[in-house]
Amino acid sequence: MTSTGVGTGLRTSLIIIALGFGGIASIATVLAFFGASWWLFDLFANFRWQLAWIAIISAVVYALTAKGLAAIVFVAAAIVNAFILAPAWFGSQPPGIGEDGVRVVSVDLYGGTDDEEFALRWLFDSDADVVIASGVSDTRLAPLVTDGSPYRLLAAPEPDTTGVAILGRGDYEVDTTIVEDTGEAIHVIRVPSGDGTIGIVTAWGKLATNSAAAGALDARIDAIGSIVEARAEPLAVIGNLGTTRYAHALRSLLSSDAIRDATEGSGYLSTWPVSGFPIIGGWAGIPLDLVLMTEEITPLDLVSGPDIGAGHLPMTVVVGQRG
């Protein structure tokens, strides 16, 4: 085969690849707006960042090889996703009062860790007022509440089940709501702050990859929405609820104006899956671990990481009063 034939074959292959990936990304971008109609469409919405990059790379490759109008479609898909993602960088949060607040560390430990002792030691040394560990058994955090520990076990899953375990530096009040349709627990931890309390709402769910999980997700978010509507105190919702802010269940909750995404302005905080790829590793996943807040409070500090060997990066949030 001549060099001309090789070049033609390579060009044709690149055109086909660009059309395939760019077409899929463009279609998924549109279908993601209809997540309420089918769980698969809603799953697409969680990957807006990846869809944007696939579309723009496909547009560049197609423009250079085929010089066709499909590149314009791919660019349009990338722009749509970029517009939805933009608040991660260009959003903002209200200023806070002082530097003291309620320090919360949340991490999903489902599936185990590379080094359990290291992960638990990191949680113990995190200096958190509240530690939320999701995807764990009732005894998973037992090593952190031995004699002399500053932590108390405030809530844990039922034996032989997987759920949320909560540690606190005080005997904080915890109210638990059981979701009627699924039996899942929604916890509200009431932590003293200033002259009142701040409620930390948490629950746990896996990413919805089938209709049953999607139904459980809707029930979970509806239950949290009811707690937010009935609140008598500032609330922060923290943890892996099984969705990102881009899916329809969260879009519906956030559209009520009763609560906002408190990560806006902090960048794209990918927490799952944890990737070790150089440079792009921190950008490869999705922001599956959420931080939402009502209007009276604001994040005084909010960071993701470090990698503690779990499937998710931990989130550390200092919740303070709004200025």
PDB file of N, CA and C in Angstrom, residues 3 20 47 51 53 63 66 72 82 91 100 114 117 126 149 156 179 181 268 298 313 318:
ATOM      1  N   SER A   3       1.935   5.324   0.424  1.00  0.00           N
ATOM      2  CA  SER A   3       1.734   6.275   1.512  1.00  0.00           C
ATOM      3  C   SER A   3       0.447   7.064   1.324  1.00  0.00           C
ATOM      4  N   GLY A  20     -18.844   9.289  14.775  1.00  0.00           N
ATOM      5  CA  GLY A  20     -19.454   8.409  15.764  1.00  0.00           C
ATOM      6  C   GLY A  20     -19.497   9.029  17.144  1.00  0.00           C
ATOM      7  N   PHE A  47     -22.964  13.489  33.017  1.00  0.00           N
ATOM      8  CA  PHE A  47     -21.667  13.486  32.336  1.00  0.00           C
ATOM      9  C   PHE A  47     -21.538  14.662  31.365  1.00  0.00           C
ATOM     10  N   LEU A  51     -19.238  14.976  27.964  1.00  0.00           N
ATOM     11  CA  LEU A  51     -19.900  15.204  26.683  1.00  0.00           C
ATOM     12  C   LEU A  51     -19.352  16.445  25.986  1.00  0.00           C
ATOM     13  N   TRP A  53     -16.313  17.739  26.214  1.00  0.00           N
ATOM     14  CA  TRP A  53     -14.979  17.478  25.675  1.00  0.00           C
ATOM     15  C   TRP A  53     -15.015  16.534  24.477  1.00  0.00           C
ATOM     16  N   ALA A  63     -13.456  18.744  11.519  1.00  0.00           N
ATOM     17  CA  ALA A  63     -13.185  19.943  10.729  1.00  0.00           C
ATOM     18  C   ALA A  63     -11.869  19.824   9.966  1.00  0.00           C
ATOM     19  N   ALA A  66     -12.664  16.259   7.383  1.00  0.00           N
ATOM     20  CA  ALA A  66     -13.768  16.235   6.426  1.00  0.00           C
ATOM     21  C   ALA A  66     -14.248  17.622   6.014  1.00  0.00           C
ATOM     22  N   ILE A  72     -20.063  21.821  13.036  1.00  0.00           N
ATOM     23  CA  ILE A  72     -20.838  22.901  13.650  1.00  0.00           C
ATOM     24  C   ILE A  72     -21.806  22.335  14.684  1.00  0.00           C
ATOM     25  N   ALA A  82     -21.116  23.494  27.967  1.00  0.00           N
ATOM     26  CA  ALA A  82     -20.274  24.480  28.639  1.00  0.00           C
ATOM     27  C   ALA A  82     -21.123  25.519  29.366  1.00  0.00           C
ATOM     28  N   GLY A  91     -19.901  31.036  39.134  1.00  0.00           N
ATOM     29  CA  GLY A  91     -20.869  31.299  40.188  1.00  0.00           C
ATOM     30  C   GLY A  91     -20.177  31.869  41.414  1.00  0.00           C
ATOM     31  N   ASP A 100     -15.161  30.914  62.098  1.00  0.00           N
ATOM     32  CA  ASP A 100     -15.628  29.714  62.783  1.00  0.00           C
ATOM     33  C   ASP A 100     -16.923  29.222  62.135  1.00  0.00           C
ATOM     34  N   ASP A 114      -8.135   1.208  49.532  1.00  0.00           N
ATOM     35  CA  ASP A 114      -6.828   0.594  49.298  1.00  0.00           C
ATOM     36  C   ASP A 114      -6.142   0.242  50.606  1.00  0.00           C
ATOM     37  N   GLU A 117      -6.844   1.249  57.209  1.00  0.00           N
ATOM     38  CA  GLU A 117      -6.282   1.937  58.369  1.00  0.00           C
ATOM     39  C   GLU A 117      -5.918   3.377  58.028  1.00  0.00           C
ATOM     40  N   SER A 126      -9.097  14.533  60.688  1.00  0.00           N
ATOM     41  CA  SER A 126      -9.635  15.612  59.849  1.00  0.00           C
ATOM     42  C   SER A 126     -10.113  16.822  60.638  1.00  0.00           C
ATOM     43  N   SER A 149     -11.546   8.648  72.368  1.00  0.00           N
ATOM     44  CA  SER A 149     -11.793   9.316  71.095  1.00  0.00           C
ATOM     45  C   SER A 149     -12.683  10.535  71.303  1.00  0.00           C
ATOM     46  N   ALA A 156     -25.963   5.029  62.528  1.00  0.00           N
ATOM     47  CA  ALA A 156     -25.332   3.958  61.772  1.00  0.00           C
ATOM     48  C   ALA A 156     -26.415   3.158  61.062  1.00  0.00           C
ATOM     49  N   VAL A 179     -37.621   6.888  54.257  1.00  0.00           N
ATOM     50  CA  VAL A 179     -38.364   7.085  53.016  1.00  0.00           C
ATOM     51  C   VAL A 179     -39.331   5.919  52.844  1.00  0.00           C
ATOM     52  N   ASP A 181     -41.164   4.612  50.425  1.00  0.00           N
ATOM     53  CA  ASP A 181     -41.135   3.694  49.280  1.00  0.00           C
ATOM     54  C   ASP A 181     -39.914   2.789  49.258  1.00  0.00           C
ATOM     55  N   TYR A 268     -14.871  22.790  39.057  1.00  0.00           N
ATOM     56  CA  TYR A 268     -15.478  21.486  38.781  1.00  0.00           C
ATOM     57  C   TYR A 268     -14.901  20.485  39.770  1.00  0.00           C
ATOM     58  N   THR A 298     -23.512  29.763  54.429  1.00  0.00           N
ATOM     59  CA  THR A 298     -22.607  29.822  53.278  1.00  0.00           C
ATOM     60  C   THR A 298     -21.364  28.999  53.586  1.00  0.00           C
ATOM     61  N   LEU A 313     -13.455  10.837  46.307  1.00  0.00           N
ATOM     62  CA  LEU A 313     -12.689  11.807  47.075  1.00  0.00           C
ATOM     63  C   LEU A 313     -13.584  12.341  48.195  1.00  0.00           C
ATOM     64  N   VAL A 318     -16.762  23.798  55.566  1.00  0.00           N
ATOM     65  CA  VAL A 318     -16.984  24.554  56.792  1.00  0.00           C
ATOM     66  C   VAL A 318     -18.222  25.404  56.565  1.00  0.00           C
TER      67      VAL A 318
END
